[in-house]
């Protein structure tokens, strides 16, 4: 096997060690955990509480070249710590609804007091078509289940009743490659089955007017800033998974992007609240891109490929018969999940390949298919890159948990890793597979590819939404660098992909599961030409 050197990410210990200048706002939780705060060390003095989602929350990334920073992490940089203390309670992945179940919300309610301030930054996840997170952007503040009602009752009114000052922030835009900032990029979403779409920033602006509450319009600020720049210029505001620009995380900010948004927020509030203006440090200056430095722990490891005869590369799936092999790799949650069969299982029996990711009762998951990185259980063969092939299988779903990161099906990919929990894996592949199955109705994905770090999905409504008991025929054919996939009755889709950037000698094709699904694959055949 030819050894190929490529750049990947190493673990970083703590945000403090990475960025000394960021010590006072560094996150204390590992990336696979969400920071929780059950108490406040010093309840006395004026506080600026921060609630919201990952665009505000603390991070301590272990696998990013430009690690993620929520703008809540940077607010204290512009405020006098002797006069006001930032308490960042924001949590990744939460909506204004789901945040209510967290200890961080209880901490907020138990500690916020007269004279304090509360920044409220939700929207990114309220628009998710999931019962636990979705709120309707169209209803009034009196209408239960609406975005306005959730913000008003649980945050705005609560803060005012305590004598504190609430501040509503519209969500930052999602970065796009072009110059059009419309639709979901600015949080104006379409209906998703029974989940009604609408304009989330507009709902926040209206709520501010209706309740005489200050609004910082970050949607407009970030949109207008990005519209003055070329797409390659806006890269500097966002997190990068690897050293390559195409690994950019279009949702989350990096330390510079977070500092810019925190600067905007502080100045906006100070211009509208004379008391708050006294907390701002003198002569604060707009942050400059020069502050953005790569993760100093970023190293250049080697990719050694896969050698079947090498015992050091043997997977824990030892009972699989050659030429098939098994592995679990990527962002699976932890190394312990890789090695635990309940989290990642492959069993060959009577012509059936039974695979699972996560527990069948839905109580635990492993892996994901997502925009940033992946984690999966993979049953595969190693194929010379010069060979064409056709892979077929019939998939019967035993269990599937409705979640937009759950997936199963066929995959052909550039590289392979044996039982390796690594969040930096973000390489190219083509998949004939279901994705986006959290929706009760409407389009979901039946094939997708990762190309230049971007997850590109093909939507379909021809097949019924996958549920337990569903049986579907799958096929994936390679001819040169064209990959044609067919999922059930859906029309065939073709992708042009060069799956030889990392491993120039081989392609890896097989069956996979990801997150929380169990599938029995039958009639499995791989014909190599």
C-alpha positions as a printed Julia matrix, in Angstrom:
529×3 Matrix{Float64}:
   0.0     0.0     0.0
   1.31    3.35   -0.99
   1.64    5.69    1.98
  -0.05    9.01    1.49
   0.51   11.96    3.73
  -2.44   14.19    4.31
  -3.39   16.78    6.86
  -5.87   15.87    9.58
  -6.7    17.11   13.05
  -5.29   16.1    16.37
  -6.99   16.38   19.74
  -6.73   19.59   21.69
  -6.76   19.49   25.45
  -8.53   22.68   26.43
  -9.5    25.97   24.88
  -7.34   27.75   27.43
  -4.24   25.93   26.28
  -5.01   26.73   22.65
  -5.82   30.38   23.0
  -4.25   32.07   26.02
  -5.89   35.34   25.1
  -9.26   33.63   25.37
  -8.74   32.25   28.88
 -11.48   34.14   30.64
 -14.12   32.86   28.23
 -12.81   29.35   27.51
 -15.25   26.46   27.62
 -14.68   23.73   30.2
 -16.58   20.84   28.64
 -15.34   18.35   26.07
 -16.86   18.71   22.64
 -18.92   15.52   22.92
 -20.62   16.92   26.01
 -22.78   20.01   26.35
 -21.7    22.41   29.07
 -24.1    22.57   32.0
 -24.12   25.05   34.84
 -25.97   24.14   37.99
 -24.84   27.06   40.11
 -23.06   30.41   39.93
 -19.85   30.89   41.91
 -20.53   34.51   42.83
 -24.24   35.44   42.64
 -23.55   39.01   43.78
 -22.98   41.87   41.38
 -24.5    42.67   38.0
 -24.67   39.75   35.58
 -25.13   39.49   31.85
 -26.82   36.11   31.37
 -26.65   34.52   27.93
 -29.05   31.85   26.68
 -29.32   30.43   23.2
 -27.94   27.8    20.86
 -24.5    26.83   19.54
 -23.95   30.2    17.86
 -23.65   31.65   21.38
 -22.56   28.67   23.48
 -19.15   27.72   24.9
 -17.04   25.21   22.98
 -13.86   23.29   23.66
 -13.37   21.62   20.31
 -11.1    18.64   19.98
 -11.12   18.38   16.2
 -11.17   21.72   14.4
  -8.41   23.66   12.62
 -10.3    26.87   13.45
 -12.34   25.77   16.49
 -15.93   26.87   17.05
 -16.68   29.83   19.28
 -20.15   31.0    20.2
 -20.3    34.8    20.39
 -21.34   34.5    24.03
 -17.75   33.39   24.69
 -16.43   36.76   23.56
 -18.79   39.24   25.2
 -16.67   39.63   28.34
 -13.77   40.82   26.16
 -15.54   44.15   25.77
 -17.02   44.5    29.26
 -15.41   45.53   32.55
 -15.35   42.35   34.69
 -15.36   44.49   37.84
 -18.72   45.95   36.87
 -20.52   43.12   35.05
 -19.91   39.38   34.69
 -21.01   37.31   31.7
 -22.72   34.03   32.62
 -22.93   32.04   29.39
 -25.66   29.4    29.75
 -26.22   28.86   26.01
 -26.21   25.22   24.87
 -25.46   23.67   21.51
 -28.42   22.19   19.67
 -31.1    23.75   21.84
 -34.17   25.69   20.82
 -36.15   28.08   22.98
 -38.36   25.07   23.73
 -35.83   22.31   24.41
 -33.64   24.63   26.52
 -36.41   24.72   29.13
 -35.66   21.11   30.13
 -32.0    21.84   30.92
 -30.4    22.61   34.26
 -29.01   25.76   32.64
 -32.52   27.16   32.39
 -33.18   26.41   36.06
 -29.89   28.14   36.9
 -31.03   31.18   34.95
 -34.41   31.38   36.69
 -32.9    30.8    40.14
 -30.18   33.44   39.79
 -31.28   36.28   37.54
 -32.21   39.32   39.6
 -33.02   43.01   39.48
 -30.44   45.0    37.54
 -29.15   42.01   35.55
 -29.31   41.63   31.76
 -30.38   38.63   29.67
 -29.33   38.05   26.05
 -31.76   35.67   24.31
 -30.4    34.11   21.1
 -32.61   31.37   19.68
 -33.88   30.55   16.2
 -31.46   28.11   14.55
 -33.08   25.09   16.17
 -36.63   26.33   16.69
 -37.02   25.84   12.95
 -36.06   22.14   13.11
 -38.87   19.77   12.12
 -38.61   17.84   15.38
 -41.22   17.75   18.11
 -38.75   18.38   20.92
 -37.34   21.55   19.35
 -39.81   23.07   16.88
 -41.77   26.23   17.61
 -44.17   27.87   15.15
 -42.86   31.22   13.81
 -46.32   32.43   12.83
 -48.3    32.5    16.07
 -48.8    35.35   18.54
 -47.11   35.66   21.92
 -50.33   34.4    23.51
 -50.49   31.27   21.35
 -49.03   28.16   22.99
 -46.47   26.43   20.79
 -45.47   29.56   18.91
 -41.93   30.93   18.77
 -43.13   34.26   20.14
 -44.91   32.59   23.04
 -41.86   30.5    23.91
 -39.59   33.54   23.92
 -42.02   35.79   25.72
 -43.3    33.57   28.53
 -40.07   31.75   29.34
 -37.5    34.47   28.8
 -38.75   38.02   28.22
 -41.56   38.09   30.78
 -39.59   35.99   33.24
 -36.66   38.44   33.12
 -38.87   41.51   33.42
 -40.74   39.97   36.34
 -37.37   39.55   38.08
 -36.44   43.17   37.42
 -33.85   42.26   34.78
 -33.48   43.64   31.23
 -34.09   41.12   28.42
 -32.42   41.62   25.03
 -33.65   39.66   22.01
 -31.06   38.76   19.36
 -32.07   37.53   15.93
 -29.97   34.54   14.72
 -26.83   35.05   12.67
 -27.11   33.98    9.03
 -25.92   30.65    7.77
 -23.0    31.29    5.43
 -23.63   30.39    1.78
 -21.23   29.97   -1.11
 -23.02   32.43   -3.36
 -24.13   35.98   -2.68
 -27.81   35.21   -2.15
 -28.93   35.33    1.46
 -32.53   34.18    1.28
 -34.63   31.35    2.66
 -33.14   29.14    5.34
 -29.83   31.05    5.19
 -31.66   33.94    6.85
 -34.03   31.67    8.83
 -37.07   32.05    6.59
 -38.06   28.41    6.16
 -40.63   26.5     4.13
 -43.25   24.12    5.52
 -41.9    20.7     6.4
 -44.94   18.45    6.45
 -46.99   19.3     9.53
 -44.28   21.72   10.72
 -45.21   25.15    9.42
 -42.46   27.39    8.13
 -42.09   31.13    8.37
 -39.83   34.05    9.2
 -38.11   33.55   12.57
 -36.15   36.85   12.66
 -39.36   38.73   11.81
 -41.12   37.06   14.75
 -38.33   38.27   17.06
 -38.49   41.82   15.72
 -42.25   41.9    16.13
 -42.05   40.52   19.66
 -39.58   43.27   20.54
 -42.0    45.93   19.33
 -45.01   44.31   20.99
 -43.34   44.04   24.4
 -41.05   47.09   24.32
 -38.01   44.8    24.44
 -34.65   45.65   22.93
 -33.73   43.75   19.76
 -30.23   43.32   18.34
 -30.76   42.32   14.71
 -27.81   40.03   14.05
 -29.55   38.51   11.04
 -29.42   41.84    9.25
 -25.95   42.7    10.55
 -24.37   39.42    9.42
 -26.27   39.37    6.12
 -25.24   42.91    5.23
 -21.63   42.21    6.19
 -21.44   39.07    4.07
 -23.11   40.75    1.09
 -20.21   43.2     0.87
 -17.74   40.32    0.52
 -16.92   37.53   -1.86
 -17.73   34.03   -0.54
 -14.03   33.27   -0.02
 -13.74   36.37    2.17
 -16.52   35.26    4.52
 -14.63   32.05    5.27
 -12.61   33.94    7.87
 -15.61   34.25   10.2
 -16.42   30.54   10.45
 -15.02   27.39   11.99
 -12.94   25.06    9.81
 -12.84   21.35   10.49
  -9.54   20.93    8.65
  -6.91   23.16    7.08
  -8.83   23.15    3.81
 -11.28   26.0     3.2
 -13.86   23.54    1.9
 -14.12   22.06    5.38
 -15.75   25.29    6.6
 -18.65   24.99    9.03
 -21.21   27.37    7.56
 -23.27   27.6    10.74
 -20.72   28.04   13.51
 -18.34   30.92   14.08
 -14.63   30.76   14.84
 -12.91   32.94   17.43
 -12.7    35.92   15.07
 -16.28   35.59   13.87
 -17.49   35.26   17.45
 -15.5    38.34   18.48
 -16.98   40.39   15.63
 -20.53   39.44   16.57
 -19.91   40.02   20.27
 -18.5    43.44   19.4
 -21.65   44.23   17.4
 -23.91   43.08   20.22
 -22.12   45.08   22.93
 -22.08   48.27   20.86
 -25.72   47.91   19.87
 -26.88   47.4    23.45
 -24.7    50.26   24.71
 -26.19   52.62   22.12
 -29.68   51.88   23.44
 -29.05   51.51   27.2
 -27.06   54.2    29.02
 -26.62   52.05   32.13
 -25.16   49.2    30.08
 -22.86   51.63   28.27
 -21.08   52.24   31.59
 -20.08   48.56   31.72
 -18.27   48.72   28.36
 -14.48   48.96   28.47
 -13.05   52.23   27.2
 -11.79   52.48   23.64
 -12.83   49.02   22.51
 -11.72   48.35   18.96
 -13.31   46.28   16.24
 -11.63   42.86   16.09
  -9.26   42.2    13.2
  -8.75   38.98   11.18
  -5.15   38.87   12.43
  -6.47   37.56   15.75
  -7.48   34.32   14.03
  -4.73   31.77   14.42
  -4.84   28.04   13.6
  -5.08   25.46   16.33
  -1.4    25.06   17.37
  -1.99   21.36   18.05
  -2.82   20.74   14.4
  -0.36   18.12   13.11
   0.35   16.19    9.94
  -0.2    12.46   10.54
   0.04    9.79    7.87
  -2.59    7.7     6.17
  -1.3     4.14    5.86
  -4.34    2.71    4.14
  -5.71   -0.75    4.83
  -3.7    -3.96    4.52
  -5.88   -7.03    5.17
  -2.93   -9.2     6.24
  -1.69   -6.65    8.77
  -2.77   -7.96   12.19
  -2.3    -4.52   13.72
  -5.17   -3.34   11.52
  -7.6    -6.08   12.48
 -11.0    -4.84   13.53
 -12.91   -6.06   16.54
 -15.29   -7.57   13.96
 -13.13  -10.69   13.69
 -15.77  -13.22   12.64
 -16.48  -11.6     9.29
 -15.35  -13.73    6.37
 -13.01  -12.31    3.75
 -13.13  -10.62    1.29
 -15.55   -8.65    3.5
 -14.3    -6.71    6.49
 -15.97   -4.7     9.23
 -15.18   -1.48   11.06
 -16.71    1.44   12.92
 -15.08    4.85   12.59
 -15.51    8.59   12.56
 -17.55   10.64   15.01
 -19.14    7.76   16.9
 -19.28    9.53   20.27
 -16.36    7.84   22.0
 -13.78    5.08   21.61
 -15.84    2.9    23.94
 -18.76    3.0    21.49
 -16.49    1.78   18.69
 -15.65   -1.36   20.64
 -19.12   -2.07   22.04
 -21.23   -4.24   19.78
 -24.52   -2.79   21.07
 -23.38    0.53   19.66
 -21.87   -0.83   16.43
 -22.69   -4.36   15.39
 -22.09   -6.53   12.31
 -23.2   -10.17   12.15
 -23.14  -12.56    9.18
 -25.67  -15.39    9.44
 -27.55  -17.49    6.87
 -26.89  -15.04    4.05
 -28.03  -12.07    6.12
 -25.76   -9.22    7.21
 -27.34   -7.67   10.28
 -25.91   -4.27   11.19
 -26.74   -1.78   13.88
 -25.66    1.64   15.09
 -26.99    2.53   18.51
 -29.46    0.67   20.72
 -32.64   -0.72   19.19
 -34.81    0.93   21.84
 -33.5     4.36   20.84
 -31.95    4.97   24.25
 -28.44    5.44   22.86
 -26.9     6.24   19.5
 -23.58    5.98   17.69
 -22.35    7.95   14.73
 -24.14   10.32   12.39
 -24.26   11.61    8.84
 -23.98   15.39    9.11
 -22.64   18.45    7.35
 -19.46   18.63    9.44
 -18.38   15.03    9.86
 -19.6    11.45   10.01
 -19.55    8.32   12.11
 -20.64    4.93   10.83
 -20.52    1.16   11.06
 -19.19   -0.18    7.76
 -19.14   -3.67    6.15
 -16.86   -3.36    3.15
 -14.51   -4.7     0.51
 -11.29   -3.14   -0.73
 -11.35   -2.57   -4.52
  -8.5    -1.37   -6.77
  -9.24    2.17   -7.89
  -8.86    1.12  -11.55
 -11.71   -1.4   -11.32
 -15.4    -0.79  -11.99
 -18.03   -2.56   -9.91
 -21.7    -2.97   -9.04
 -22.81   -3.36   -5.42
 -26.35   -4.53   -4.66
 -28.33   -5.4    -1.54
 -31.85   -5.63   -0.19
 -32.27   -3.71    3.06
 -34.92   -4.57    5.66
 -35.26   -2.06    8.48
 -35.57   -3.74   11.86
 -35.51   -0.49   13.83
 -35.02    3.17   12.95
 -35.16    6.27   15.11
 -36.55    9.37   13.42
 -33.6    11.71   13.29
 -32.05   13.79   10.53
 -28.6    12.26   11.14
 -29.73    8.61   10.99
 -28.76    6.77    7.82
 -28.32    3.33    6.24
 -27.53    1.95    2.77
 -24.61    1.5     0.37
 -21.46    3.58    0.22
 -18.31    3.88   -1.9
 -15.6     6.01   -0.29
 -12.04    7.22   -0.69
 -10.54    5.94    2.56
 -11.05    3.53    5.46
 -10.2     3.57    9.16
 -10.25    0.55   11.42
 -12.14    1.04   14.7
 -11.06    4.67   14.98
 -13.08    7.31   16.82
 -11.98   10.46   15.0
 -14.12   13.55   14.5
 -11.8    14.96   11.84
 -12.72   12.41    9.15
 -14.43   14.4     6.4
 -13.45   12.6     3.2
 -15.21   11.98   -0.1
 -17.85    9.34   -0.74
 -21.05    8.52   -2.65
 -23.99    6.85   -0.89
 -27.21    5.17   -1.97
 -28.87    5.7     1.36
 -31.73    7.26    3.33
 -31.1    10.49    5.22
 -33.24   13.24    6.73
 -35.9    10.79    7.91
 -37.07   12.84   10.92
 -39.82   14.4     8.83
 -43.28   12.84    8.94
 -44.07   14.06    5.44
 -42.41   15.68    2.46
 -39.07   15.15    0.78
 -36.18   13.32    2.35
 -32.87   12.1     0.96
 -32.29    8.8    -0.87
 -28.75    9.45   -2.13
 -25.95   11.83   -1.27
 -22.26   12.5    -1.64
 -19.54   14.28    0.26
 -17.48   16.37   -2.13
 -14.85   18.93   -1.18
 -16.02   18.63    2.4
 -19.66   19.45    1.54
 -22.59   17.08    2.03
 -24.7    17.17   -1.15
 -28.12   15.53   -0.92
 -30.67   14.4    -3.51
 -34.24   14.77   -2.23
 -37.03   12.38   -3.13
 -40.65   11.62   -2.34
 -41.1     8.55   -4.55
 -40.51    6.03   -1.78
 -42.34    6.02    1.52
 -40.52    7.3     4.58
 -38.38    4.43    5.98
 -39.94    2.81    9.04
 -39.52   -0.54   10.79
 -40.48   -3.33    8.39
 -39.61   -1.37    5.23
 -37.76   -3.41    2.58
 -35.93   -1.61   -0.22
 -33.6    -2.65   -3.06
 -30.34   -0.71   -3.3
 -27.66   -0.55   -5.98
 -24.46    1.41   -6.53
 -22.45    1.14   -9.76
 -19.03    2.61  -10.57
 -17.92    3.25  -14.15
 -14.75    5.3   -14.26
 -15.41    8.21  -11.96
 -19.2     8.14  -12.44
 -21.24    6.54   -9.66
 -24.87    5.65  -10.36
 -27.15    4.83   -7.46
 -30.73    3.58   -7.27
 -32.79    3.54   -4.09
 -35.94    1.45   -4.45
 -38.39    2.85   -6.98
 -36.71    6.23   -7.14
 -35.08    7.31  -10.41
 -31.37    6.51  -10.7
 -29.01    9.32   -9.72
 -25.44    9.79  -11.0
 -22.53   11.5    -9.29
 -19.12   12.32  -10.7
 -16.58   11.74   -7.95
 -12.82   11.26   -7.75
 -12.53    8.94   -4.77
  -8.76    8.73   -4.84
  -7.43   11.85   -3.13
  -6.4    10.19    0.14
  -5.99    6.57   -0.91
  -4.79    6.59   -4.52
  -4.73    2.78   -4.75
  -8.13    1.59   -3.51
 -11.8     2.42   -3.14
 -13.86    0.99   -0.28
 -17.41   -0.12   -1.04
 -19.98   -1.69    1.24
 -22.99   -1.45    3.55
 -23.36    0.95    6.44
 -25.53    2.09    9.32
 -25.27    5.3    11.3
 -26.66    6.8    14.52
 -29.66    4.73   15.68
 -30.82    2.12   13.19
 -30.76   -1.67   12.76
 -30.87   -3.17    9.25
 -30.81   -6.71    7.86
 -29.12   -6.76    4.46
 -29.8    -9.73    2.17
 -28.95  -10.64   -1.45
 -25.65   -8.81   -0.99
 -23.5    -8.96   -4.13
 -20.41   -7.13   -5.29
 -19.4    -7.72   -8.9
 -15.96   -6.3    -9.75
 -15.07   -5.85  -13.41
